[in-house]
């Protein structure tokens, strides 16, 4: 069965600093996608960044980047130059090709950004 | 238009009421989803419609009844709910449908803001 584990229920960071959110996953499939979704308070969930498992290069989107370690089944999110608007719940998620094609979410990490 | 629109934003209903949640997208997406989310928890998948057909039902109680009238609309009909059904109900869509031969649902979902349901 696919599982996604986020071991940090809460994290905090000072504005303009860098923070890393951790995620590990488990799958027996070789072809899959990994995601970080952001859910601000009382606002809709949006995709932050996506990583294809077959790509060795780590995905980057502006201030957001990932550290994808396929052998270790690790997929951490780094937020650089943190801004107040980054405060949100962050969910790591995983989907496999050839499996149920259902997106599996981790339990989430609540990120607080301190001014 | 890159939005998924959900109505109503808030709904309060009694256990004997019948109500519906509505979801609309005009992005030409071929799969639409209902999720249930409790406070401080991840979304839990309820139903998936792919190409307007019910593709996944996560053993949801029959008091929740989904309907997909066309490729842009998704409804969730509610009847005889329990207080524990109070939650945020999220609708989402994805460009590709599920199980498409030669294709793959990449899992990029576009979410609405949700309908917050309170059952008294």
mmCIF file of C-alpha atoms in Angstrom:
data_model
loop_
_atom_site.group_PDB
_atom_site.id
_atom_site.type_symbol
_atom_site.label_atom_id
_atom_site.label_comp_id
_atom_site.label_asym_id
_atom_site.label_seq_id
_atom_site.Cartn_x
_atom_site.Cartn_y
_atom_site.Cartn_z
ATOM 1 C CA UNK A 1 0.000 0.000 0.000
ATOM 2 C CA UNK A 2 1.127 3.529 -0.683
ATOM 3 C CA UNK A 3 1.893 5.657 2.347
ATOM 4 C CA UNK A 4 3.122 9.205 2.807
ATOM 5 C CA UNK A 5 4.672 10.282 6.105
ATOM 6 C CA UNK A 6 5.220 13.847 7.267
ATOM 7 C CA UNK A 7 7.008 13.674 10.591
ATOM 8 C CA UNK A 8 6.726 17.380 11.465
ATOM 9 C CA UNK A 9 3.193 18.349 12.544
ATOM 10 C CA UNK A 10 4.271 21.968 12.981
ATOM 11 C CA UNK A 11 7.213 24.096 11.898
ATOM 12 C CA UNK A 12 8.035 27.767 12.255
ATOM 13 C CA UNK A 13 10.420 30.071 10.434
ATOM 14 C CA UNK A 14 11.424 33.693 10.616
ATOM 15 C CA UNK A 15 10.498 35.877 7.691
ATOM 16 C CA UNK A 16 13.249 35.877 5.030
ATOM 17 C CA UNK A 17 14.795 32.694 6.422
ATOM 18 C CA UNK A 18 14.831 29.207 4.898
ATOM 19 C CA UNK A 19 12.840 26.227 6.120
ATOM 20 C CA UNK A 20 12.719 22.582 5.046
ATOM 21 C CA UNK A 21 9.669 20.368 5.382
ATOM 22 C CA UNK A 22 10.208 16.607 5.414
ATOM 23 C CA UNK A 23 8.301 13.865 3.646
ATOM 24 C CA UNK A 24 8.917 10.168 3.127
ATOM 25 C CA UNK A 25 6.820 7.805 1.089
ATOM 26 C CA UNK A 26 6.522 4.140 0.388
ATOM 27 C CA UNK A 27 5.648 2.488 -2.891
ATOM 28 C CA UNK A 28 6.588 -0.598 -4.860
ATOM 29 C CA UNK A 29 5.926 1.136 -8.165
ATOM 30 C CA UNK A 30 8.694 2.555 -10.296
ATOM 31 C CA UNK A 31 6.726 5.268 -12.068
ATOM 32 C CA UNK A 32 5.055 7.874 -9.935
ATOM 33 C CA UNK A 33 4.663 11.560 -9.157
ATOM 34 C CA UNK A 34 5.232 13.462 -5.934
ATOM 35 C CA UNK A 35 3.662 16.763 -4.949
ATOM 36 C CA UNK A 36 3.608 19.451 -2.331
ATOM 37 C CA UNK A 37 0.242 21.130 -1.894
ATOM 38 C CA UNK A 38 -0.314 24.287 0.174
ATOM 39 C CA UNK A 39 -3.559 25.062 2.013
ATOM 40 C CA UNK A 40 -3.643 28.556 3.557
ATOM 41 C CA UNK A 41 -6.179 29.202 6.335
ATOM 42 C CA UNK A 42 -9.695 29.416 4.885
ATOM 43 C CA UNK A 43 -8.363 29.379 1.351
ATOM 44 C CA UNK A 44 -8.156 26.805 -1.366
ATOM 45 C CA UNK A 45 -5.475 24.187 -1.671
ATOM 46 C CA UNK A 46 -3.010 24.835 -4.456
ATOM 47 C CA UNK A 47 -0.164 22.887 -5.998
ATOM 48 C CA UNK A 48 3.249 24.222 -4.997
ATOM 49 C CA UNK A 49 5.582 21.882 -6.824
ATOM 50 C CA UNK A 50 5.623 18.531 -8.635
ATOM 51 C CA UNK A 51 8.365 15.938 -9.176
ATOM 52 C CA UNK A 52 8.326 13.080 -11.663
ATOM 53 C CA UNK A 53 10.069 10.007 -10.274
ATOM 54 C CA UNK A 54 11.947 9.320 -13.512
ATOM 55 C CA UNK A 55 13.617 12.725 -13.419
ATOM 56 C CA UNK A 56 16.848 12.925 -11.455
ATOM 57 C CA UNK A 57 16.868 16.707 -11.419
ATOM 58 C CA UNK A 58 15.146 18.280 -8.435
ATOM 59 C CA UNK A 59 12.125 20.425 -9.280
ATOM 60 C CA UNK A 60 12.248 24.153 -8.565
ATOM 61 C CA UNK A 61 9.548 26.809 -8.616
ATOM 62 C CA UNK A 62 10.877 30.234 -7.684
ATOM 63 C CA UNK A 63 11.530 30.152 -3.911
ATOM 64 C CA UNK A 64 10.348 26.548 -3.603
ATOM 65 C CA UNK A 65 12.596 23.589 -4.332
ATOM 66 C CA UNK A 66 12.626 19.925 -3.493
ATOM 67 C CA UNK A 67 15.293 17.435 -2.487
ATOM 68 C CA UNK A 68 14.201 14.187 -4.097
ATOM 69 C CA UNK A 69 16.107 11.123 -2.898
ATOM 70 C CA UNK A 70 14.545 8.214 -4.796
ATOM 71 C CA UNK A 71 16.512 5.417 -3.159
ATOM 72 C CA UNK A 72 15.684 6.748 0.292
ATOM 73 C CA UNK A 73 12.094 7.520 -0.736
ATOM 74 C CA UNK A 74 12.463 11.013 0.612
ATOM 75 C CA UNK A 75 10.952 14.200 -0.808
ATOM 76 C CA UNK A 76 11.595 17.342 1.220
ATOM 77 C CA UNK A 77 10.433 20.873 0.410
ATOM 78 C CA UNK A 78 12.718 23.848 0.895
ATOM 79 C CA UNK A 79 11.219 27.323 1.104
ATOM 80 C CA UNK A 80 13.770 30.092 0.714
ATOM 81 C CA UNK A 81 13.295 33.738 1.715
ATOM 82 C CA UNK A 82 10.112 32.836 3.608
ATOM 83 C CA UNK A 83 7.251 35.290 3.375
ATOM 84 C CA UNK A 84 4.226 35.839 5.597
ATOM 85 C CA UNK A 85 2.034 34.501 2.803
ATOM 86 C CA UNK A 86 3.805 31.146 2.997
ATOM 87 C CA UNK A 87 2.030 30.401 6.281
ATOM 88 C CA UNK A 88 -0.218 27.415 5.590
ATOM 89 C CA UNK A 89 -0.700 23.686 5.931
ATOM 90 C CA UNK A 90 1.607 21.862 3.567
ATOM 91 C CA UNK A 91 0.646 18.410 2.364
ATOM 92 C CA UNK A 92 3.022 16.020 0.672
ATOM 93 C CA UNK A 93 1.246 13.733 -1.798
ATOM 94 C CA UNK A 94 2.012 10.807 -4.054
ATOM 95 C CA UNK A 95 0.372 9.100 -7.015
ATOM 96 C CA UNK A 96 1.492 6.024 -8.938
ATOM 97 C CA UNK A 97 0.934 4.949 -12.497
ATOM 98 C CA UNK A 98 -0.442 1.464 -12.748
ATOM 99 C CA UNK A 99 -1.836 1.623 -9.256
ATOM 100 C CA UNK A 100 -5.147 3.021 -8.133
ATOM 101 C CA UNK A 101 -4.244 6.436 -9.524
ATOM 102 C CA UNK A 102 -5.489 7.930 -6.288
ATOM 103 C CA UNK A 103 -3.586 10.804 -4.761
ATOM 104 C CA UNK A 104 -2.342 9.799 -1.309
ATOM 105 C CA UNK A 105 -1.749 12.667 1.127
ATOM 106 C CA UNK A 106 0.471 12.882 4.171
ATOM 107 C CA UNK A 107 -0.975 14.239 7.412
ATOM 108 C CA UNK A 108 0.367 17.718 6.766
ATOM 109 C CA UNK A 109 2.788 20.185 8.326
ATOM 110 C CA UNK A 110 1.521 23.486 9.663
ATOM 111 C CA UNK A 111 4.020 26.224 8.805
ATOM 112 C CA UNK A 112 4.073 29.450 10.783
ATOM 113 C CA UNK A 113 6.063 32.421 9.497
ATOM 114 C CA UNK A 114 7.124 34.881 12.178
ATOM 115 C CA UNK A 115 7.653 38.552 11.263
ATOM 116 C CA UNK B 1 -10.614 30.381 -16.353
ATOM 117 C CA UNK B 2 -8.598 28.239 -13.946
ATOM 118 C CA UNK B 3 -11.127 28.070 -11.152
ATOM 119 C CA UNK B 4 -13.145 25.414 -9.470
ATOM 120 C CA UNK B 5 -16.224 27.058 -8.002
ATOM 121 C CA UNK B 6 -18.120 25.551 -5.087
ATOM 122 C CA UNK B 7 -21.474 26.604 -3.676
ATOM 123 C CA UNK B 8 -22.569 27.193 -1.043
ATOM 124 C CA UNK B 9 -19.519 28.229 0.967
ATOM 125 C CA UNK B 10 -21.314 27.461 4.216
ATOM 126 C CA UNK B 11 -24.247 25.151 4.911
ATOM 127 C CA UNK B 12 -26.021 24.322 8.135
ATOM 128 C CA UNK B 13 -28.527 21.501 8.036
ATOM 129 C CA UNK B 14 -30.507 19.293 10.343
ATOM 130 C CA UNK B 15 -30.261 15.536 10.323
ATOM 131 C CA UNK B 16 -33.553 15.191 8.455
ATOM 132 C CA UNK B 17 -32.812 17.768 5.772
ATOM 133 C CA UNK B 18 -31.935 17.190 2.143
ATOM 134 C CA UNK B 19 -29.404 19.548 0.639
ATOM 135 C CA UNK B 20 -26.885 19.598 -2.193
ATOM 136 C CA UNK B 21 -23.363 20.878 -2.709
ATOM 137 C CA UNK B 22 -22.424 22.064 -6.168
ATOM 138 C CA UNK B 23 -19.124 22.274 -7.999
ATOM 139 C CA UNK B 24 -18.323 23.731 -11.394
ATOM 140 C CA UNK B 25 -15.207 23.941 -13.566
ATOM 141 C CA UNK B 26 -14.756 25.271 -17.079
ATOM 142 C CA UNK B 27 -11.208 24.116 -17.722
ATOM 143 C CA UNK B 28 -12.250 21.114 -19.820
ATOM 144 C CA UNK B 29 -10.983 18.765 -17.125
ATOM 145 C CA UNK B 30 -12.068 15.165 -17.490
ATOM 146 C CA UNK B 31 -12.013 14.037 -13.876
ATOM 147 C CA UNK B 32 -13.783 15.580 -10.880
ATOM 148 C CA UNK B 33 -13.449 14.669 -7.239
ATOM 149 C CA UNK B 34 -15.171 15.045 -3.891
ATOM 150 C CA UNK B 35 -13.026 15.098 -0.775
ATOM 151 C CA UNK B 36 -14.004 15.408 2.878
ATOM 152 C CA UNK B 37 -11.630 17.267 5.181
ATOM 153 C CA UNK B 38 -11.798 17.433 8.968
ATOM 154 C CA UNK B 39 -9.942 20.164 10.841
ATOM 155 C CA UNK B 40 -6.149 19.785 10.812
ATOM 156 C CA UNK B 41 -6.394 16.583 8.743
ATOM 157 C CA UNK B 42 -5.587 15.811 5.117
ATOM 158 C CA UNK B 43 -8.404 15.526 2.594
ATOM 159 C CA UNK B 44 -10.060 12.113 2.385
ATOM 160 C CA UNK B 45 -11.177 10.976 -1.032
ATOM 161 C CA UNK B 46 -14.895 10.212 -1.342
ATOM 162 C CA UNK B 47 -15.740 9.948 -5.041
ATOM 163 C CA UNK B 48 -14.120 10.355 -8.438
ATOM 164 C CA UNK B 49 -15.930 10.906 -11.709
ATOM 165 C CA UNK B 50 -13.863 10.249 -14.797
ATOM 166 C CA UNK B 51 -15.362 11.119 -18.172
ATOM 167 C CA UNK B 52 -18.670 11.743 -16.389
ATOM 168 C CA UNK B 53 -18.813 8.210 -15.015
ATOM 169 C CA UNK B 54 -18.383 7.258 -11.378
ATOM 170 C CA UNK B 55 -14.926 5.745 -11.280
ATOM 171 C CA UNK B 56 -14.123 5.563 -7.577
ATOM 172 C CA UNK B 57 -16.401 5.324 -4.538
ATOM 173 C CA UNK B 58 -14.389 5.038 -1.360
ATOM 174 C CA UNK B 59 -17.102 3.079 0.447
ATOM 175 C CA UNK B 60 -18.923 6.281 1.303
ATOM 176 C CA UNK B 61 -22.254 5.906 3.174
ATOM 177 C CA UNK B 62 -25.318 6.128 0.966
ATOM 178 C CA UNK B 63 -26.463 9.301 2.707
ATOM 179 C CA UNK B 64 -23.946 10.955 0.376
ATOM 180 C CA UNK B 65 -25.004 10.689 -3.265
ATOM 181 C CA UNK B 66 -22.818 12.110 -6.028
ATOM 182 C CA UNK B 67 -24.051 13.200 -9.422
ATOM 183 C CA UNK B 68 -22.238 14.406 -12.526
ATOM 184 C CA UNK B 69 -24.830 16.010 -14.859
ATOM 185 C CA UNK B 70 -22.173 16.987 -17.416
ATOM 186 C CA UNK B 71 -18.435 17.355 -17.774
ATOM 187 C CA UNK B 72 -18.389 20.738 -16.018
ATOM 188 C CA UNK B 73 -20.672 20.062 -13.066
ATOM 189 C CA UNK B 74 -20.480 17.866 -10.018
ATOM 190 C CA UNK B 75 -23.067 17.664 -7.266
ATOM 191 C CA UNK B 76 -23.095 15.995 -3.883
ATOM 192 C CA UNK B 77 -26.574 15.291 -2.569
ATOM 193 C CA UNK B 78 -26.893 15.065 1.204
ATOM 194 C CA UNK B 79 -29.668 13.333 3.109
ATOM 195 C CA UNK B 80 -30.082 12.177 6.692
ATOM 196 C CA UNK B 81 -26.592 13.219 7.671
ATOM 197 C CA UNK B 82 -25.066 12.762 11.096
ATOM 198 C CA UNK B 83 -23.274 15.395 13.199
ATOM 199 C CA UNK B 84 -19.979 13.582 12.539
ATOM 200 C CA UNK B 85 -20.420 14.406 8.850
ATOM 201 C CA UNK B 86 -19.707 18.050 9.667
ATOM 202 C CA UNK B 87 -16.565 18.940 7.729
ATOM 203 C CA UNK B 88 -15.144 20.922 4.832
ATOM 204 C CA UNK B 89 -16.140 19.328 1.545
ATOM 205 C CA UNK B 90 -13.680 19.970 -1.239
ATOM 206 C CA UNK B 91 -14.269 19.595 -4.934
ATOM 207 C CA UNK B 92 -11.334 19.188 -7.275
ATOM 208 C CA UNK B 93 -10.701 18.529 -10.930
ATOM 209 C CA UNK B 94 -7.830 17.181 -12.993
ATOM 210 C CA UNK B 95 -7.096 17.553 -16.656
ATOM 211 C CA UNK B 96 -6.848 13.872 -17.466
ATOM 212 C CA UNK B 97 -9.287 11.155 -16.574
ATOM 213 C CA UNK B 98 -8.357 8.002 -14.723
ATOM 214 C CA UNK B 99 -7.253 4.793 -16.338
ATOM 215 C CA UNK B 100 -6.757 6.292 -19.768
ATOM 216 C CA UNK B 101 -4.915 3.826 -21.962
ATOM 217 C CA UNK B 102 -1.596 5.320 -22.877
ATOM 218 C CA UNK B 103 -2.169 8.210 -20.522
ATOM 219 C CA UNK B 104 -1.790 8.827 -16.871
ATOM 220 C CA UNK B 105 -3.480 11.019 -14.375
ATOM 221 C CA UNK B 106 -0.513 13.040 -13.168
ATOM 222 C CA UNK B 107 -2.343 13.862 -9.972
ATOM 223 C CA UNK B 108 -2.276 17.625 -10.373
ATOM 224 C CA UNK B 109 -5.565 18.617 -8.844
ATOM 225 C CA UNK B 110 -7.256 22.010 -8.947
ATOM 226 C CA UNK B 111 -9.279 22.562 -5.795
ATOM 227 C CA UNK B 112 -12.237 24.734 -4.986
ATOM 228 C CA UNK B 113 -12.426 26.714 -1.747
ATOM 229 C CA UNK B 114 -14.738 24.160 -0.231
ATOM 230 C CA UNK B 115 -18.179 24.048 1.328
ATOM 231 C CA UNK B 116 -18.154 24.060 5.106
ATOM 232 C CA UNK B 117 -20.968 21.823 6.291
ATOM 233 C CA UNK B 118 -22.402 21.797 9.799
ATOM 234 C CA UNK B 119 -24.926 19.112 10.706
ATOM 235 C CA UNK B 120 -26.988 19.842 13.794
#
